[in-house]
Short mmCIF file of C-alpha atoms in Angstrom, two decimals:
data_model
loop_
_atom_site.label_atom_id
_atom_site.label_comp_id
_atom_site.label_asym_id
_atom_site.label_seq_id
_atom_site.Cartn_x
_atom_site.Cartn_y
_atom_site.Cartn_z
CA MET L 23 89.57 93.69 87.12
CA ARG L 24 92.88 93.81 85.27
CA ARG L 25 92.09 97.34 84.14
CA ALA L 26 91.21 98.81 87.55
CA LEU L 27 93.53 97.10 90.04
CA PRO L 28 96.83 97.99 88.31
CA LEU L 29 95.66 101.60 88.28
CA LEU L 30 94.82 101.53 92.01
CA LEU L 31 98.02 99.67 92.90
CA GLY L 32 100.14 102.08 90.91
CA MET L 33 98.50 105.15 92.41
CA ALA L 34 98.78 103.67 95.90
CA SER L 35 102.51 103.14 95.39
CA ALA L 36 102.94 106.91 95.68
CA LEU L 37 102.10 106.46 99.36
CA GLU L 38 105.18 104.25 99.79
CA THR L 39 107.45 107.08 98.67
CA LEU L 40 105.69 109.78 100.68
CA CYS L 41 105.39 107.80 103.91
CA GLY L 42 108.92 106.45 103.65
CA GLN L 43 110.36 109.94 103.24
CA SER L 44 108.26 111.36 106.08
CA TYR L 45 109.16 108.53 108.43
CA GLY L 46 112.85 108.81 107.57
CA SER L 47 112.83 112.57 108.21
CA GLU L 48 110.88 112.00 111.49
CA GLN L 49 107.78 113.89 110.29
CA TYR L 50 105.61 111.17 111.75
CA HIS L 51 102.37 113.16 111.77
CA MET L 52 102.46 113.37 107.96
CA LEU L 53 102.03 109.60 107.55
CA GLY L 54 98.43 109.72 108.74
CA ILE L 55 97.68 112.70 106.50
CA TYR L 56 99.21 111.03 103.45
CA LEU L 57 97.23 107.87 104.20
CA GLN L 58 93.94 109.78 104.25
CA GLN L 59 94.83 111.68 101.09
CA SER L 60 95.49 108.38 99.33
CA TRP L 61 92.08 107.12 100.46
CA ILE L 62 90.40 110.17 98.93
CA ILE L 63 92.25 109.85 95.61
CA LEU L 64 91.89 106.08 95.29
CA LEU L 65 88.21 106.02 96.27
CA ALA L 66 87.51 108.66 93.61
CA THR L 67 89.44 106.56 91.08
CA ALA L 68 87.52 103.41 92.06
CA ILE L 69 84.22 105.22 91.52
CA ILE L 70 85.38 106.40 88.08
CA THR L 71 86.21 102.81 87.07
CA LEU L 72 82.79 101.48 88.14
CA PRO L 73 81.27 101.58 84.60
CA LEU L 74 83.93 99.11 83.45
CA PHE L 75 82.52 96.57 85.92
CA LEU L 76 78.87 97.41 85.45
CA PHE L 77 78.97 97.19 81.66
CA THR L 78 81.64 94.54 81.11
CA SER L 79 79.36 92.23 79.14
CA PRO L 80 78.14 94.78 76.53
CA LEU L 81 81.66 96.22 76.22
CA MET L 82 83.13 92.80 75.45
CA ARG L 83 80.35 92.07 72.96
CA LEU L 84 81.08 95.42 71.32
CA LEU L 85 84.72 94.34 70.97
CA GLY L 86 83.60 91.16 69.22
CA GLN L 87 84.22 88.69 72.05
CA ASP L 88 82.38 85.39 72.36
CA PRO L 89 78.85 86.04 73.78
CA LEU L 90 79.12 83.24 76.37
CA ILE L 91 82.47 84.47 77.64
CA SER L 92 81.16 88.05 77.66
CA ASP L 93 78.16 87.10 79.81
CA VAL L 94 80.28 85.16 82.31
CA ALA L 95 82.83 87.98 82.49
CA GLY L 96 80.04 90.48 83.09
CA LEU L 97 78.69 88.43 86.00
CA ILE L 98 82.13 87.98 87.60
CA SER L 99 82.87 91.69 87.18
CA LEU L 100 79.89 92.56 89.37
CA TRP L 101 81.29 90.36 92.14
CA TYR L 102 84.61 92.19 91.93
CA ILE L 103 83.21 95.65 92.63
CA SER L 104 83.53 95.08 96.37
CA VAL L 105 87.05 93.74 95.86
CA VAL L 106 88.09 96.95 94.11
CA PHE L 107 86.90 99.16 96.97
CA SER L 108 88.39 96.90 99.62
CA ASN L 109 91.73 96.99 97.82
CA VAL L 110 91.78 100.77 98.18
CA PHE L 111 92.29 100.24 101.90
CA SER L 112 94.31 97.05 101.59
CA PHE L 113 96.95 98.61 99.31
CA THR L 114 97.27 101.79 101.35
CA PHE L 115 97.38 100.07 104.75
CA GLN L 116 100.11 97.74 103.54
CA LEU L 117 102.30 100.59 102.32
CA TYR L 118 101.55 102.70 105.39
CA LEU L 119 102.73 99.92 107.70
CA GLN L 120 105.59 98.86 105.45
CA SER L 121 107.07 102.36 105.55
CA GLN L 122 107.35 101.92 109.34
CA SER L 123 108.70 98.34 109.07
CA LYS L 124 105.56 97.06 110.83
CA ASN L 125 104.15 94.98 107.97
CA SER L 126 105.61 91.77 109.44
CA ILE L 127 102.96 91.99 112.17
CA ILE L 128 100.27 91.34 109.58
CA SER L 129 102.19 88.55 107.88
CA TYR L 130 102.89 86.57 111.03
CA PHE L 131 99.80 86.98 113.18
CA PHE L 132 96.86 88.10 111.03
CA PHE L 133 97.21 86.23 107.75
CA ASP L 134 93.62 84.98 107.72
CA ILE L 135 92.00 88.24 108.83
CA HIS L 136 94.01 90.69 106.77
CA HIS L 137 91.62 93.62 106.47
CA PRO L 138 90.47 93.74 110.12
CA ALA L 139 94.11 93.49 111.16
CA CYS L 140 95.08 96.45 109.00
CA SER L 141 92.21 98.49 110.40
CA SER L 142 93.18 97.75 114.00
CA LEU L 143 96.87 98.45 113.41
CA VAL L 144 96.33 101.96 112.07
CA GLY L 145 96.59 103.26 115.61
CA ILE L 146 99.65 101.21 116.44
CA GLY L 147 101.87 104.30 116.43
CA ASP L 148 100.57 107.44 118.10
CA GLN L 149 103.25 109.44 116.34
CA THR L 150 102.11 108.53 112.85
CA TRP L 151 98.31 108.45 113.24
CA LYS L 152 96.67 111.52 114.76
CA GLY L 153 93.14 110.64 113.69
CA PHE L 154 91.05 111.94 110.80
CA THR L 155 91.90 115.50 109.90
CA ARG L 156 90.83 118.20 107.45
CA SER L 157 94.48 118.54 106.46
CA ALA L 158 93.98 115.48 104.26
CA PHE L 159 91.88 117.63 101.91
CA SER L 160 94.58 120.28 101.48
CA ASP L 161 97.48 120.12 99.01
CA LEU L 162 95.92 117.17 97.22
CA TRP L 163 97.18 118.09 93.75
CA PRO L 164 100.86 117.09 94.31
CA ILE L 165 99.65 113.74 95.66
CA VAL L 166 97.35 113.32 92.64
CA LYS L 167 100.23 113.99 90.21
CA LEU L 168 102.54 111.54 91.97
CA SER L 169 99.75 108.93 92.13
CA LEU L 170 98.97 109.29 88.43
CA SER L 171 102.59 108.95 87.37
CA SER L 172 103.03 105.90 89.59
CA GLY L 173 99.77 104.45 88.29
CA ALA L 174 100.86 104.92 84.68
CA MET L 175 103.99 102.85 85.24
CA ILE L 176 102.10 99.97 86.84
CA CYS L 177 99.38 100.07 84.16
CA LEU L 178 101.94 99.82 81.36
CA GLU L 179 103.40 96.82 83.14
CA LEU L 180 100.18 94.92 83.78
CA TRP L 181 97.64 95.98 81.15
CA TYR L 182 99.40 93.97 78.48
CA GLU L 183 97.89 90.86 80.07
CA SER L 184 94.41 92.28 79.52
CA ILE L 185 95.30 92.91 75.88
CA LEU L 186 96.43 89.28 75.58
CA VAL L 187 93.12 88.11 77.04
CA LEU L 188 91.15 90.19 74.53
CA MET L 189 93.26 88.89 71.64
CA THR L 190 92.78 85.32 72.85
CA GLY L 191 89.03 85.85 72.74
CA TYR L 192 89.22 86.27 68.96
CA MET L 193 90.80 82.83 68.48
CA GLU L 194 88.94 79.71 67.48
CA ASN L 195 87.94 77.66 70.51
CA ALA L 196 88.28 80.78 72.65
CA GLU L 197 87.23 79.01 75.85
CA VAL L 198 90.09 76.48 75.62
CA ALA L 199 92.56 79.20 74.65
CA LEU L 200 91.58 81.32 77.65
CA ASN L 201 91.98 78.36 79.99
CA ALA L 202 95.47 77.73 78.64
CA LEU L 203 96.35 81.41 78.99
CA THR L 204 95.16 81.37 82.61
CA ILE L 205 97.55 78.52 83.40
CA CYS L 206 100.41 80.49 81.85
CA PHE L 207 99.51 83.59 83.86
CA ASN L 208 99.42 81.63 87.12
CA ILE L 209 102.87 80.16 86.49
CA SER L 210 104.18 83.62 85.62
CA VAL L 211 102.76 85.12 88.83
CA LEU L 212 104.37 82.41 90.95
CA GLU L 213 107.75 83.26 89.45
CA ILE L 214 107.27 87.00 89.82
CA MET L 215 106.33 86.73 93.50
CA ILE L 216 109.88 85.65 94.36
CA SER L 217 111.46 88.79 92.91
CA LEU L 218 108.68 90.99 94.32
CA GLY L 219 109.35 89.56 97.77
CA PHE L 220 112.97 90.68 97.60
CA LEU L 221 111.87 94.02 96.20
CA ALA L 222 109.45 94.61 99.10
CA ALA L 223 112.29 94.07 101.56
CA THR L 224 114.36 96.81 99.92
CA GLY L 225 113.24 100.20 101.15
CA ILE L 226 115.76 103.02 100.85
CA ASP L 227 113.40 105.98 101.12
CA ARG L 228 113.57 106.06 104.94
CA ASP L 229 117.37 105.96 104.93
CA LEU L 230 117.63 108.67 102.28
CA SER L 231 115.26 110.96 104.18
CA SER L 232 117.06 110.40 107.47
CA LYS L 233 120.22 111.77 105.85
#
């Protein structure tokens, strides 16, 4: 999970830049095209990462992890396959709406039904969503390059936690050590959410494009 989601989140972050610039320069029709192009790229990436979830248990055993922990991790990884594919749409819808300053609608009114809300709000602006189009399959390479560079930055930031988990698995009493590490991670995430909240509220791409 820690290997795939940072990659998807990083690649999806390219959509924030593209949509923000298009919205700021009043090229509203491009937002829908960029959204569909991100779906294509991220779905392909999710499919490529599938073996990591299907063969988690043998991979962890190959790395010398505790057999019990490897088996449990392999079972949980299978459950997370659907989460990975759903996050393809979750990440992109959030950034698509955020670039138009419409993400507060989800936060206030649809907190408990996040994914259906995102799906229904795609058509909230007729200027930005013109329906599915073949244009989404053209000029994909620049989007792929931007997505990969964005994904690399997020992966470098978040994959170190996966490395810590693997290293913890080599310790004596690995189960206790992993539980302690999980507590530390949860505290760290709670602290990070504060700064990320301020960061999400700072979007300059629209203003730059409008000038």
